[in-house]
CSV table of C-alpha atoms in Angstrom, one decimal:
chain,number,residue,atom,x,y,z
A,1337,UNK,CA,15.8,-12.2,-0.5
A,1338,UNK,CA,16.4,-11.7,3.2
A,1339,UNK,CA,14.1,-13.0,5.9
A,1340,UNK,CA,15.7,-12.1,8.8
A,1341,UNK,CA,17.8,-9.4,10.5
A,1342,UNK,CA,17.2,-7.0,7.8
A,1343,UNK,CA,13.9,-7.0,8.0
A,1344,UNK,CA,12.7,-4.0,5.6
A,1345,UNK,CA,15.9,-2.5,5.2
A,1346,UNK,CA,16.7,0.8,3.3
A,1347,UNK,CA,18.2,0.3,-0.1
A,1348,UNK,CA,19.2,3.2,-1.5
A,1349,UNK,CA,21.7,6.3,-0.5
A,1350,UNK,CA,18.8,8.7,-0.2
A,1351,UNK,CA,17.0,6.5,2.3
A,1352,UNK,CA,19.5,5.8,4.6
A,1353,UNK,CA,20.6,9.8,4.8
A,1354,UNK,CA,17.0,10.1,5.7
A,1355,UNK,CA,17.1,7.4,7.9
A,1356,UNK,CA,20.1,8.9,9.9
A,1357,UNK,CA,18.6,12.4,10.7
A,1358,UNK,CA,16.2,12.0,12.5
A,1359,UNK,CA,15.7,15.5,13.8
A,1360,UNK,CA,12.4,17.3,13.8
A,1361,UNK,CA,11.8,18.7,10.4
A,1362,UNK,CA,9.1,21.6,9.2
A,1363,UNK,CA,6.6,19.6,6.5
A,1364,UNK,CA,8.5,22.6,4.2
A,1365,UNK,CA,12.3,21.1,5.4
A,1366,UNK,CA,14.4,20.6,1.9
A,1367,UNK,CA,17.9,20.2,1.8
A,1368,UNK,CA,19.7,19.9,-1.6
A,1369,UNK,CA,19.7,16.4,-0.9
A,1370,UNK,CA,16.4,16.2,0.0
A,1371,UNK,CA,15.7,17.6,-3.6
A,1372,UNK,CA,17.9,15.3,-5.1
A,1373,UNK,CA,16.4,12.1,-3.7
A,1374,UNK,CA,13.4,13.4,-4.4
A,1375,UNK,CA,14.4,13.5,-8.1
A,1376,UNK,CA,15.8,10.2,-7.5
A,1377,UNK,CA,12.8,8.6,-6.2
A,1378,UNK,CA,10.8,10.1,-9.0
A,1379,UNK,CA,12.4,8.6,-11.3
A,1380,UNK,CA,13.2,5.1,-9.3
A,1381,UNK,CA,9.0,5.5,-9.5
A,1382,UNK,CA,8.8,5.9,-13.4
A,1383,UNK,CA,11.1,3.7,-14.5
A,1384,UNK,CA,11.7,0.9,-12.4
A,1385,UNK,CA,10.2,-2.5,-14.2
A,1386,UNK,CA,7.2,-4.3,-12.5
A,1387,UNK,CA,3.7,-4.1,-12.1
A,1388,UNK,CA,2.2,0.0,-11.7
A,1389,UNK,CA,1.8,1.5,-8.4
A,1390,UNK,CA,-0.9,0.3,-6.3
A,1391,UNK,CA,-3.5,3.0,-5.7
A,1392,UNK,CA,-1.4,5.3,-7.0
A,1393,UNK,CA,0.4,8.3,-4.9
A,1394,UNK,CA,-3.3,9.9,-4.0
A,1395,UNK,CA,-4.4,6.1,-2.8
A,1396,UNK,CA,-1.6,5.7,-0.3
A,1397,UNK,CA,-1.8,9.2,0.9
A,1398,UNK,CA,-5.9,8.6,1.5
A,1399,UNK,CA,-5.0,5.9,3.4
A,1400,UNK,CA,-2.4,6.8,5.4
A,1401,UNK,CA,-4.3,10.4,6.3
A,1402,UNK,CA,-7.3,8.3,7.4
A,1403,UNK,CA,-5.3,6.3,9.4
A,1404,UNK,CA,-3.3,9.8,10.9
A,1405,UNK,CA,-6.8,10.3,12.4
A,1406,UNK,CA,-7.1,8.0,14.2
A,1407,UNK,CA,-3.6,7.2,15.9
A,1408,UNK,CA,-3.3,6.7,19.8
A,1409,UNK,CA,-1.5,9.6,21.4
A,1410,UNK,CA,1.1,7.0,21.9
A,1411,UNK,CA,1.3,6.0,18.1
A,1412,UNK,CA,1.3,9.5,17.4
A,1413,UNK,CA,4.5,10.2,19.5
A,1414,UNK,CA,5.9,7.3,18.2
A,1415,UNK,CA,5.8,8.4,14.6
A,1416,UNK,CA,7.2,11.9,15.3
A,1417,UNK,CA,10.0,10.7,17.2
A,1418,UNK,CA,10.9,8.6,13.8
A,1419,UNK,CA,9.8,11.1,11.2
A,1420,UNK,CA,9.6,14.2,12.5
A,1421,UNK,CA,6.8,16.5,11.9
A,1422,UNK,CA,6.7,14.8,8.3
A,1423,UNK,CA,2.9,12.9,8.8
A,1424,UNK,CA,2.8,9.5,7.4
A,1425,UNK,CA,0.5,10.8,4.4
A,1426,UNK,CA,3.1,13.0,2.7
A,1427,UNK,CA,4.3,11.3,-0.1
A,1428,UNK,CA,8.3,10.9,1.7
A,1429,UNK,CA,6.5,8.4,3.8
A,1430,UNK,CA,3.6,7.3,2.4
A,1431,UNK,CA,4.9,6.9,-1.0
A,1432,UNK,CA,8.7,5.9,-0.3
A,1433,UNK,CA,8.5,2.5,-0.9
A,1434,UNK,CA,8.1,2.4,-4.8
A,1435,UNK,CA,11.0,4.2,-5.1
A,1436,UNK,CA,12.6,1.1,-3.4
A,1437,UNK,CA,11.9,-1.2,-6.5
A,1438,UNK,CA,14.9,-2.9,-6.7
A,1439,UNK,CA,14.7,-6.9,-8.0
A,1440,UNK,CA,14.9,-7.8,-4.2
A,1441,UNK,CA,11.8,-5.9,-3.0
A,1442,UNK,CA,9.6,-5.7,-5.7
A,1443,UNK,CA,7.5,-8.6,-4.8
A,1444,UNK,CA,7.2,-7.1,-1.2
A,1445,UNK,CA,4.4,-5.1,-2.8
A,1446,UNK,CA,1.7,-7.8,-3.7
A,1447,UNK,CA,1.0,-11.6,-3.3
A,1448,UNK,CA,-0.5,-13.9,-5.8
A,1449,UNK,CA,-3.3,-15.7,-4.3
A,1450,UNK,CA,-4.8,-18.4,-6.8
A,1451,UNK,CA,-8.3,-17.6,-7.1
A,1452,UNK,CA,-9.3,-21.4,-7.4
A,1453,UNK,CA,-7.8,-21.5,-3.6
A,1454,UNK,CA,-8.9,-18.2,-2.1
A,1455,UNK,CA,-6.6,-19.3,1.2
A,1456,UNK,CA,-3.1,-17.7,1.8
A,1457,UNK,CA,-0.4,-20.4,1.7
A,1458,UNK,CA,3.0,-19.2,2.9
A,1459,UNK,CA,5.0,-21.9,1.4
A,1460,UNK,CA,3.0,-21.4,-2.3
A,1461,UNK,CA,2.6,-17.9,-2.1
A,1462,UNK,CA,5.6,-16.4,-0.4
A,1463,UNK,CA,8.6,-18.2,-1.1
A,1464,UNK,CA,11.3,-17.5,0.9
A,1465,UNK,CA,9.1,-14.2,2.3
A,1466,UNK,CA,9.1,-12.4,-1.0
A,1467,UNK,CA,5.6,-11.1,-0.4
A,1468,UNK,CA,3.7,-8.4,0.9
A,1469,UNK,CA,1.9,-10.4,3.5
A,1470,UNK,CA,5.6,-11.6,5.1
A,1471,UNK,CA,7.0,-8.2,4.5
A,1472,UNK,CA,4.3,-6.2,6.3
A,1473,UNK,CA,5.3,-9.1,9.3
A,1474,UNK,CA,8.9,-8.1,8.9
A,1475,UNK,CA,8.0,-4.4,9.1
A,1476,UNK,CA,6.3,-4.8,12.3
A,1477,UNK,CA,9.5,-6.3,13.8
A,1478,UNK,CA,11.6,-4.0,13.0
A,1479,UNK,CA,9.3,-1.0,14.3
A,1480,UNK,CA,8.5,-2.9,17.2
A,1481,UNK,CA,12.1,-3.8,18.3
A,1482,UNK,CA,14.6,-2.1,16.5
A,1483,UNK,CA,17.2,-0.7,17.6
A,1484,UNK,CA,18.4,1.8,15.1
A,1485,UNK,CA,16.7,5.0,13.9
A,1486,UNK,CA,17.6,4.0,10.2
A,1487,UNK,CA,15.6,0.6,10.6
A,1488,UNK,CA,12.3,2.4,12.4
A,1489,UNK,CA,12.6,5.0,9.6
A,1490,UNK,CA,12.6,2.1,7.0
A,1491,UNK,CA,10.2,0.0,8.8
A,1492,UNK,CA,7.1,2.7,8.8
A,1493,UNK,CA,7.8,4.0,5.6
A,1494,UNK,CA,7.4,0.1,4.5
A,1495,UNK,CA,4.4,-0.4,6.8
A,1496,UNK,CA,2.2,2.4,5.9
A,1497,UNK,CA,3.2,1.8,2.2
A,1498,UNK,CA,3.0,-1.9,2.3
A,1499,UNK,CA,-0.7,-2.3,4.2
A,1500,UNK,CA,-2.1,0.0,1.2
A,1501,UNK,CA,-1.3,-2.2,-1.3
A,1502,UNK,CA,-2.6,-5.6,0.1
A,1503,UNK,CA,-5.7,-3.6,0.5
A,1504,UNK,CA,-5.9,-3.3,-3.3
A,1505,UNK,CA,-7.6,-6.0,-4.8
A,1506,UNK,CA,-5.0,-7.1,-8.0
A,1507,UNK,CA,-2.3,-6.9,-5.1
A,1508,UNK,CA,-3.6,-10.1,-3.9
A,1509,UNK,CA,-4.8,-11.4,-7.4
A,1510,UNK,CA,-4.3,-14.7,-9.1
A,1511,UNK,CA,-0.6,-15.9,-10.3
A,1512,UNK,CA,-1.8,-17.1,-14.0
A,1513,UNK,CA,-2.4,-13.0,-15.2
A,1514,UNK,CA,-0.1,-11.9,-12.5
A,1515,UNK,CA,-2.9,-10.3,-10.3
A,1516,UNK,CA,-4.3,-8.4,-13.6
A,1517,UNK,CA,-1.1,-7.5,-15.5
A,1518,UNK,CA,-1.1,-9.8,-18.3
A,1519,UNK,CA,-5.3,-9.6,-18.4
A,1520,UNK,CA,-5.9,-6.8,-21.6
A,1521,UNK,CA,-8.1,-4.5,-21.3
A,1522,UNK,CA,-9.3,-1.1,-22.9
A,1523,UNK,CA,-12.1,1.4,-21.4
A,1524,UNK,CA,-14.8,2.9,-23.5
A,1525,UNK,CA,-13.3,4.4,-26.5
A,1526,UNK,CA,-9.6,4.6,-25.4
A,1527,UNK,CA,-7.3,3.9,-28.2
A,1528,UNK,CA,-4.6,2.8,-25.8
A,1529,UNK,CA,-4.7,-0.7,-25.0
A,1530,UNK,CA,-3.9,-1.3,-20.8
A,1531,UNK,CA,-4.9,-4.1,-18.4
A,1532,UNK,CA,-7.1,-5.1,-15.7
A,1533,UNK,CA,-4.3,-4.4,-12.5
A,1534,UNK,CA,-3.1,-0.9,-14.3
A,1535,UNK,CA,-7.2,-0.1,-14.1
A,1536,UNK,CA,-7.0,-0.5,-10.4
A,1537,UNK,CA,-3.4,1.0,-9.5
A,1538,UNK,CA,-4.3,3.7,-11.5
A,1539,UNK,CA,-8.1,5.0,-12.5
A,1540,UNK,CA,-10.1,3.7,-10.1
A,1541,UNK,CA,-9.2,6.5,-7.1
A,1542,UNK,CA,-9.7,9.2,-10.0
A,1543,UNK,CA,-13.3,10.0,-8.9
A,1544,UNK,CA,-12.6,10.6,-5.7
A,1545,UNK,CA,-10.4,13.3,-7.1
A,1546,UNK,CA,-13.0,14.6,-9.0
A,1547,UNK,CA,-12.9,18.8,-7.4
A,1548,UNK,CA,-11.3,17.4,-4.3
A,1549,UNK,CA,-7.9,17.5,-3.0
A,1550,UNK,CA,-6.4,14.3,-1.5
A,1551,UNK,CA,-7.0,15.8,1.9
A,1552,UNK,CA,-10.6,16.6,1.3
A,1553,UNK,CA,-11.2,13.1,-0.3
A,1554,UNK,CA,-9.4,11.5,2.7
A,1555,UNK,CA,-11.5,13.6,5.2
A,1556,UNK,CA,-14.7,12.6,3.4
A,1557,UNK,CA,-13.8,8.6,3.5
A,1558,UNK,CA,-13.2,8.9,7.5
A,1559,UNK,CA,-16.4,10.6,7.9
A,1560,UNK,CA,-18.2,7.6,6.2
A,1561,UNK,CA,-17.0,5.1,8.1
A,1562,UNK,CA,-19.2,3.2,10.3
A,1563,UNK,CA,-18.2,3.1,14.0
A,1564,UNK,CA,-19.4,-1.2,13.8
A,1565,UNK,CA,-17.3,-1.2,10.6
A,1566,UNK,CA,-14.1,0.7,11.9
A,1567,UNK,CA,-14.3,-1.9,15.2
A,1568,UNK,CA,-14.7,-5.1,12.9
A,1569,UNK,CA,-11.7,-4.0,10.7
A,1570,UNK,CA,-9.8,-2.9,13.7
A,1571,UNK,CA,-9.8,-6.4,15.0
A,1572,UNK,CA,-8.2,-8.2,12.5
A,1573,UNK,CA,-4.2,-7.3,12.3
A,1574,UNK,CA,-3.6,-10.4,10.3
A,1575,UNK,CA,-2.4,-9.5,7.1
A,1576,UNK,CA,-2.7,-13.1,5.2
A,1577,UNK,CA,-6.4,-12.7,6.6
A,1578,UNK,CA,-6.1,-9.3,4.3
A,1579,UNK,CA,-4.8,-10.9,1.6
A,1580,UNK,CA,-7.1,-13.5,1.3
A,1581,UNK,CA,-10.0,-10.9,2.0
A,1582,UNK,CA,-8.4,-9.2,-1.1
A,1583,UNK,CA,-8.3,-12.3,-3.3
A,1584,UNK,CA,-12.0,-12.1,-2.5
A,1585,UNK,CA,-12.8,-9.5,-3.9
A,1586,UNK,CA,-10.2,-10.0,-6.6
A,1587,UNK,CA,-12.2,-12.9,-7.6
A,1588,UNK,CA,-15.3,-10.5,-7.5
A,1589,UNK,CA,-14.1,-8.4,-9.9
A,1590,UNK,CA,-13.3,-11.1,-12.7
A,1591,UNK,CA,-17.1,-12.7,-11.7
A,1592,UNK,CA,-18.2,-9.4,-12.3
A,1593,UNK,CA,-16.6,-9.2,-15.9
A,1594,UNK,CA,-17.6,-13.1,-16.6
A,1595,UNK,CA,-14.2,-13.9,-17.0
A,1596,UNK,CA,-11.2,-15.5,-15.8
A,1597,UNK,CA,-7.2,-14.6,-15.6
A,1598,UNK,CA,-6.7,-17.0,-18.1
A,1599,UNK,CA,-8.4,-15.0,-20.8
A,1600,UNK,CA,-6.5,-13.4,-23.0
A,1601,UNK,CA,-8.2,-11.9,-25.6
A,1602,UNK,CA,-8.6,-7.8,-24.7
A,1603,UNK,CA,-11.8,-7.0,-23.2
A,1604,UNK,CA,-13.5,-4.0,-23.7
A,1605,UNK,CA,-14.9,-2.1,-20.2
A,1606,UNK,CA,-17.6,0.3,-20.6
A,1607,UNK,CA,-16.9,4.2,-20.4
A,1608,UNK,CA,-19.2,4.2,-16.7
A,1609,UNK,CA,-17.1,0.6,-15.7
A,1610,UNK,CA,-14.3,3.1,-13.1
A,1611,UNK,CA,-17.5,4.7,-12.1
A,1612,UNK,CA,-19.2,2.1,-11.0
A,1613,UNK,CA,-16.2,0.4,-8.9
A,1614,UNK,CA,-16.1,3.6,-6.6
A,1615,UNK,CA,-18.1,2.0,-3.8
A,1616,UNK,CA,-15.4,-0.6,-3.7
A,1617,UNK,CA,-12.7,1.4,-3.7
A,1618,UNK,CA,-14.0,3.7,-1.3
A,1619,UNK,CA,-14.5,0.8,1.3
A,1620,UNK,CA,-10.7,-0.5,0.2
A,1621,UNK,CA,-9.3,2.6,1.2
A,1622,UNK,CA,-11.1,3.0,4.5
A,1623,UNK,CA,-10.7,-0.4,5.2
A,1624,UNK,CA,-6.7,0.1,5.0
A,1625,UNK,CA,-6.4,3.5,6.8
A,1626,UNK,CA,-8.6,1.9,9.9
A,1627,UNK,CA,-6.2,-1.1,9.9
A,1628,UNK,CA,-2.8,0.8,9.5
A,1629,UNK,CA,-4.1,3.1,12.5
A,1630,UNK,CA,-5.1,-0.1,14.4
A,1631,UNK,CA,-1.6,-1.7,13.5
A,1632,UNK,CA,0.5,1.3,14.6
A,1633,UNK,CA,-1.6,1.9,18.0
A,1634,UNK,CA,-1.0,-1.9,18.7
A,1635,UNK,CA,2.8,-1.2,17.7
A,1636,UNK,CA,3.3,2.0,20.0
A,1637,UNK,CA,1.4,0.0,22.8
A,1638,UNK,CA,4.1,-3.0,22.5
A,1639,UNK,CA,7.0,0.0,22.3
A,1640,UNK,CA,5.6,1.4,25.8
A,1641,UNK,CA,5.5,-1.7,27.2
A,1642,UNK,CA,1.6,-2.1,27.1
């Protein structure tokens, strides 16, 4: 996989037509092709091989809209001179990146942190900067110096993607269960048998969904967050500090359950067990939006030459 140049690079037809107009569009703007990458992308979603989607389209769009709120006005100009009047939490941004899942990129979405370690080691867990943690660094790069609208467009689409998923625990899980995905698991009296890192990419947002939309969910999460907490997270850009902060709370989560990700018998979770995770999820997803906000502000500073 490439280091370098590249950086996060479109790779697909779709994205690099999107890429290459960057004219202001309405939120409402479809061309055919629009529709058709759209279909593409779907698809690209449901099929492509690998571990689920972190958070799940409704996680990345809560963090990207609490991070919308609290962009500098130079951030702010920065992302409508790349996208438009699309805001980074509409899915064409916010979810773009897993329809990228070809082999080369998939591991851009997570890093395997052992949980016996709990540090971030580059040369163990990134090889050859196949890993969210390097990716996120490439992303910043490439919105920061280059020179093309197609590699901005990439770039933040990657960014705002990429910082939601190392904020999801699994995403920075341990290499023996593959951050969850080989860990069995079934809730309550489900029939159908799924496993620990499906649980977190995909149920654990669903109560905050409960009679809200995503934008009522998201406002509610940026009302909660704590001015001391938003300036602590805001302060740390590093995102191997995130990931091991993740692994953290990865390890948490099997401490919790009295296991470990060598288990492999399938372990029943209680009905109430999504439920009770909420308060962890909730601080997750604020934690991200504040960071991606802090991270883009920092970016737009560096742009203008401050």
């Amino acid at each position: 996989m490439a280091t370098g140049g590249r950086g996060a690079r479109g790779f697909t037809d779709c994205a690099v037509g999107w890429a290459r107009r960057p004219e202001r569009r309405s939120a409402g703007y479809a061309s055919e092709t629009g529709k058709l990458c759209k279909i593409l992308g779907l698809a690209l979603a449901m099929f492509a091989p690998g571990p689920a989607l972190a958070w799940g389209a409704a996680g990345h769009e809560i963090v990207a809209a609490v991070a919308e709120a609290r962009l500098s006005p130079e951030a702010r100009r920065m992302v409508r001179d790349i996208a438009g009047d699309v805001p980074i939490s509409d899915r064409a941004i916010a979810t773009w990146a897993d329809a990228q899942r070809v082999r080369a990129t998939r591991p851009w979405h997570y890093v395997n942190i052992p949980m016996s370690s709990g540090r971030y080691d580059a040369h163990r867990d990134c090889p050859s900067g196949a890993c969210a943690v390097a990716a996120i660094e490439r992303a910043k790069g490439d919105l920061t110096a280059g020179s093309s609208a197609m590699q901005r467009g990439d770039a933040l689409r990657w960014l705002v993607h990429l910082v939601a998923d190392l904020h999801q625990p699994l995403h920075a899980g341990d290499p023996w269960d593959r951050g969850g995905n080989e860990f069995p698991v079934r809730i309550g009296r489900r029939r159908q048998p799924s496993n620990l890192h499906r649980v977190w990419d995909q149920d654990v947002v669903k109560p905050l969904l409960r009679h809200r939309t995503v934008v009522v969910a998201a406002r509610m999460l940026a009302d909660r967050i704590a001015p001391a907490d938003a300036g602590r997270w805001a302060t740390d850009l590093t995102p191997a500090s995130w990931a091991e902060q993740s692994s953290r709370e990865a390890a948490a989560i099997y401490a919790e359950l009295g296991r470990q990700p060598s288990d492999k018998t399938i372990l029943r979770l209680p009905p109430e067990y999504v439920a009770a995770q909420r308060e962890r999820v909730e601080v997750a997803l604020q934690r991200g939006g504040v960071r991606l906000a802090a991270l883009l502000n920092q970016i737009a500073g560096a742009r203008d030459g401050g």
